[in-house]
Amino acid sequence: MAVALGRQAAPRRSFVELLDDRRVLSVLCMLPAVGLLVTFLAYPLGLGVWLGFTDTKIGRPGVFIGIDNYISLFDDSVFLLSVYNTLVYTIVATILKFGLGLWLALLLNNSMPFKAFIRAIVLLPYIIPTVLSALAFWWMYDPQFSVISYVLSKMGLIDRYVDFLGQPNAARASVIAANVWRGIPFVAICLLAGLQTISPSLYEAAALDGANPWQRFRNVTVPMLMPILSVVLTFSVLFTFTDFQLIYAITRGGPLNATHLMATLAFQRAIPGGQMGEGAAIATAMIPFLVFATVFSYYGLQRRKWQQGSADD
Amino acid sequence: MTDKSVAVQPAVSDSTGMAYLATVPHRVVTVYLPLAIFLLVLLFPFYWMAITTFKSNEELLNQREFSPFLVYHATLANIEKLLFRTSYPEWLFNTMVVAVSSTCISVASSVLAAYAITRLRFRGAQVTGLLIFLAYLVPPSILFIPLATMVYGLDLYDTNWALILTYPTFLIPFCTWLLMGYFKSIPYELEECALIDGATRLQILWKITLPLAVPGLISAGIFSFTLSWNEFIYALAFISSSENKTVPVGVLTQLVEGDVYHWGSLMAGALLGSLPVALLYSFFVEYYVSSLTGAVKE
């Protein structure tokens, strides 16, 4: 059969055979994805590090100037402030997101009417474009017509409208609140998926042994949730640390640079400012923080699994 | 992980655990009340966005006579202004073109990559899978400056192509990772049968693996579409002329004029820009949840 067909369609058959070779097919299958990722991800990552060592400006290729960008950044009070802001923003927002997100996940894990519907609308803040919901927050933080101030003054808690975005610390708290608002659903839905895999018999066994609700939470829920918690934490820290949209939409770094994050400062220096080299240096300066945060949150929390040597699945 | 959760979940849904021990007043205080507050806070900005859209300026700026929580005289003036006196329709069109094209490119290349990694098992497949996962951890904030110089260099600045080619960098890692999980859950025996029957590997992918992975494809597709629709920093950095902007960038940069904020039309822009993803989401909630949690659990 194969011989008879082989004579008639020899070129086509050999092409099909070649295509069926595991190695050839592997290369062909990987080509589009790897090609795009190498060209538009790996290469720019290296290029960004290189640009940080040059004085490139928009429309003019730069020359190598060593670590001059980093030296000048170390004396730059705005850059140092942005590092401080980024750390405060990331740490405070992450703690709040995980505290409230875990609470919401525990609430959603109860059996109740309309459970699927409630779970669906909880995720809404995460789905809607960040910039567009940030605009709603900007409007709610308006110094004259803020609805939050309106409610607080009707309740008699304040006698003057709050200037949410005018004072440095108030502005920091405001953007953190907006970030937490958007992050809670993501954390809650991911942790809920983890909670649902914990067998109820574990709780029943613990209760029979005399564990109170707090002990059941501390000694059953938390350890069982740790693997998924560490992954969610890694993602959350990473995306909070490099956040750009929310700040750009609500404050653009103001007042007095009090809410500038490293990402927004890099953008401001590089694109409107034209100092590509300096912007790239700021962006590159984020990498060590990111590597540290990833390693810390992943291995720090997944200690047990990692020690048992089964992390390769 | 997938097998384990499948095995455990029926046990959870059949039994209510120890919930029967709690009394009704106790449950109201510990569950329903906090949950109601959570829902109120999480949904309020959307309510605010929606009612601002239909209010006139005098109503918005006079909180003494008009309660800010109600609409007294609903008006379509803000939406009319948005649709007929700004470039908003063009932004919607651009966003749609960019999101659909980059989603198609990403899902197609991710299917091939995930199939090669999980099924062809070439040398270094494990390492490649891990590298693709690591690529997902590279945030756009540290890539946009070098990408901007590349976009200038390739003469793509201020075109849709600048976005269509760069969005796959954060879509492909996510989709590949998600689809790898789906492909792994398909029994290998099915493909072996087809191999014995004389099917080529591409036929197997097209006729056996892909039909079984349709839920995964839908998840990857809608999630990619949403991520591209929401993307902001690349669109802000690579596009300059008003008619080429996407919705998030256009609303933020073109509708904010000087010191007087036209909150009505701004909120109308935000509301209309959110509707497409909200509608898509309402039809495919389960796929969203499974892709979100699936990517985390793997």
PDB file of N, CA, C and O in Angstrom, chain A residues 15-27, chain B residues 120 201:
ATOM      1  N   PHE A  15       7.233  15.316   2.230  1.00  0.00           N
ATOM      2  CA  PHE A  15       6.997  16.566   2.971  1.00  0.00           C
ATOM      3  C   PHE A  15       6.148  16.301   4.204  1.00  0.00           C
ATOM      4  O   PHE A  15       6.448  16.749   5.303  1.00  0.00           O
ATOM      5  N   VAL A  16       5.100  15.462   3.999  1.00  0.00           N
ATOM      6  CA  VAL A  16       4.238  15.121   5.130  1.00  0.00           C
ATOM      7  C   VAL A  16       5.037  14.355   6.174  1.00  0.00           C
ATOM      8  O   VAL A  16       4.909  14.597   7.373  1.00  0.00           O
ATOM      9  N   GLU A  17       5.903  13.453   5.695  1.00  0.00           N
ATOM     10  CA  GLU A  17       6.714  12.677   6.626  1.00  0.00           C
ATOM     11  C   GLU A  17       7.652  13.578   7.416  1.00  0.00           C
ATOM     12  O   GLU A  17       7.833  13.422   8.621  1.00  0.00           O
ATOM     13  N   LEU A  18       8.238  14.525   6.686  1.00  0.00           N
ATOM     14  CA  LEU A  18       9.151  15.464   7.335  1.00  0.00           C
ATOM     15  C   LEU A  18       8.398  16.241   8.409  1.00  0.00           C
ATOM     16  O   LEU A  18       8.879  16.447   9.517  1.00  0.00           O
ATOM     17  N   LEU A  19       7.158  16.640   8.058  1.00  0.00           N
ATOM     18  CA  LEU A  19       6.345  17.415   8.976  1.00  0.00           C
ATOM     19  C   LEU A  19       5.947  16.571  10.178  1.00  0.00           C
ATOM     20  O   LEU A  19       5.647  17.088  11.242  1.00  0.00           O
ATOM     21  N   ASP A  20       5.929  15.239   9.990  1.00  0.00           N
ATOM     22  CA  ASP A  20       5.510  14.371  11.078  1.00  0.00           C
ATOM     23  C   ASP A  20       6.683  13.990  11.979  1.00  0.00           C
ATOM     24  O   ASP A  20       6.482  13.361  13.002  1.00  0.00           O
ATOM     25  N   ASP A  21       7.875  14.369  11.574  1.00  0.00           N
ATOM     26  CA  ASP A  21       9.037  14.085  12.418  1.00  0.00           C
ATOM     27  C   ASP A  21       8.922  14.911  13.689  1.00  0.00           C
ATOM     28  O   ASP A  21       8.637  16.103  13.633  1.00  0.00           O
ATOM     29  N   ARG A  22       9.161  14.236  14.819  1.00  0.00           N
ATOM     30  CA  ARG A  22       8.908  14.912  16.086  1.00  0.00           C
ATOM     31  C   ARG A  22       9.752  16.183  16.244  1.00  0.00           C
ATOM     32  O   ARG A  22       9.276  17.207  16.695  1.00  0.00           O
ATOM     33  N   ARG A  23      11.040  16.071  15.837  1.00  0.00           N
ATOM     34  CA  ARG A  23      11.921  17.221  16.047  1.00  0.00           C
ATOM     35  C   ARG A  23      11.557  18.385  15.134  1.00  0.00           C
ATOM     36  O   ARG A  23      11.466  19.523  15.550  1.00  0.00           O
ATOM     37  N   VAL A  24      11.311  18.072  13.852  1.00  0.00           N
ATOM     38  CA  VAL A  24      10.956  19.129  12.896  1.00  0.00           C
ATOM     39  C   VAL A  24       9.660  19.810  13.331  1.00  0.00           C
ATOM     40  O   VAL A  24       9.557  21.042  13.393  1.00  0.00           O
ATOM     41  N   LEU A  25       8.675  18.972  13.704  1.00  0.00           N
ATOM     42  CA  LEU A  25       7.383  19.527  14.092  1.00  0.00           C
ATOM     43  C   LEU A  25       7.514  20.368  15.360  1.00  0.00           C
ATOM     44  O   LEU A  25       6.902  21.429  15.480  1.00  0.00           O
ATOM     45  N   SER A  26       8.357  19.907  16.300  1.00  0.00           N
ATOM     46  CA  SER A  26       8.559  20.685  17.529  1.00  0.00           C
ATOM     47  C   SER A  26       9.071  22.070  17.209  1.00  0.00           C
ATOM     48  O   SER A  26       8.562  23.074  17.717  1.00  0.00           O
ATOM     49  N   VAL A  27      10.088  22.108  16.346  1.00  0.00           N
ATOM     50  CA  VAL A  27      10.668  23.410  15.997  1.00  0.00           C
ATOM     51  C   VAL A  27       9.608  24.294  15.360  1.00  0.00           C
ATOM     52  O   VAL A  27       9.436  25.463  15.732  1.00  0.00           O
TER      53      VAL A  27
ATOM     54  N   LEU B 120       4.711  16.661  22.209  1.00  0.00           N
ATOM     55  CA  LEU B 120       5.847  16.215  21.390  1.00  0.00           C
ATOM     56  C   LEU B 120       7.055  15.941  22.261  1.00  0.00           C
ATOM     57  O   LEU B 120       7.928  15.162  21.910  1.00  0.00           O
ATOM     58  N   ARG B 201       0.783  13.770  13.237  1.00  0.00           N
ATOM     59  CA  ARG B 201       0.691  14.491  14.508  1.00  0.00           C
ATOM     60  C   ARG B 201      -0.150  15.756  14.383  1.00  0.00           C
ATOM     61  O   ARG B 201      -0.865  16.137  15.299  1.00  0.00           O
TER      62      ARG B 201
END
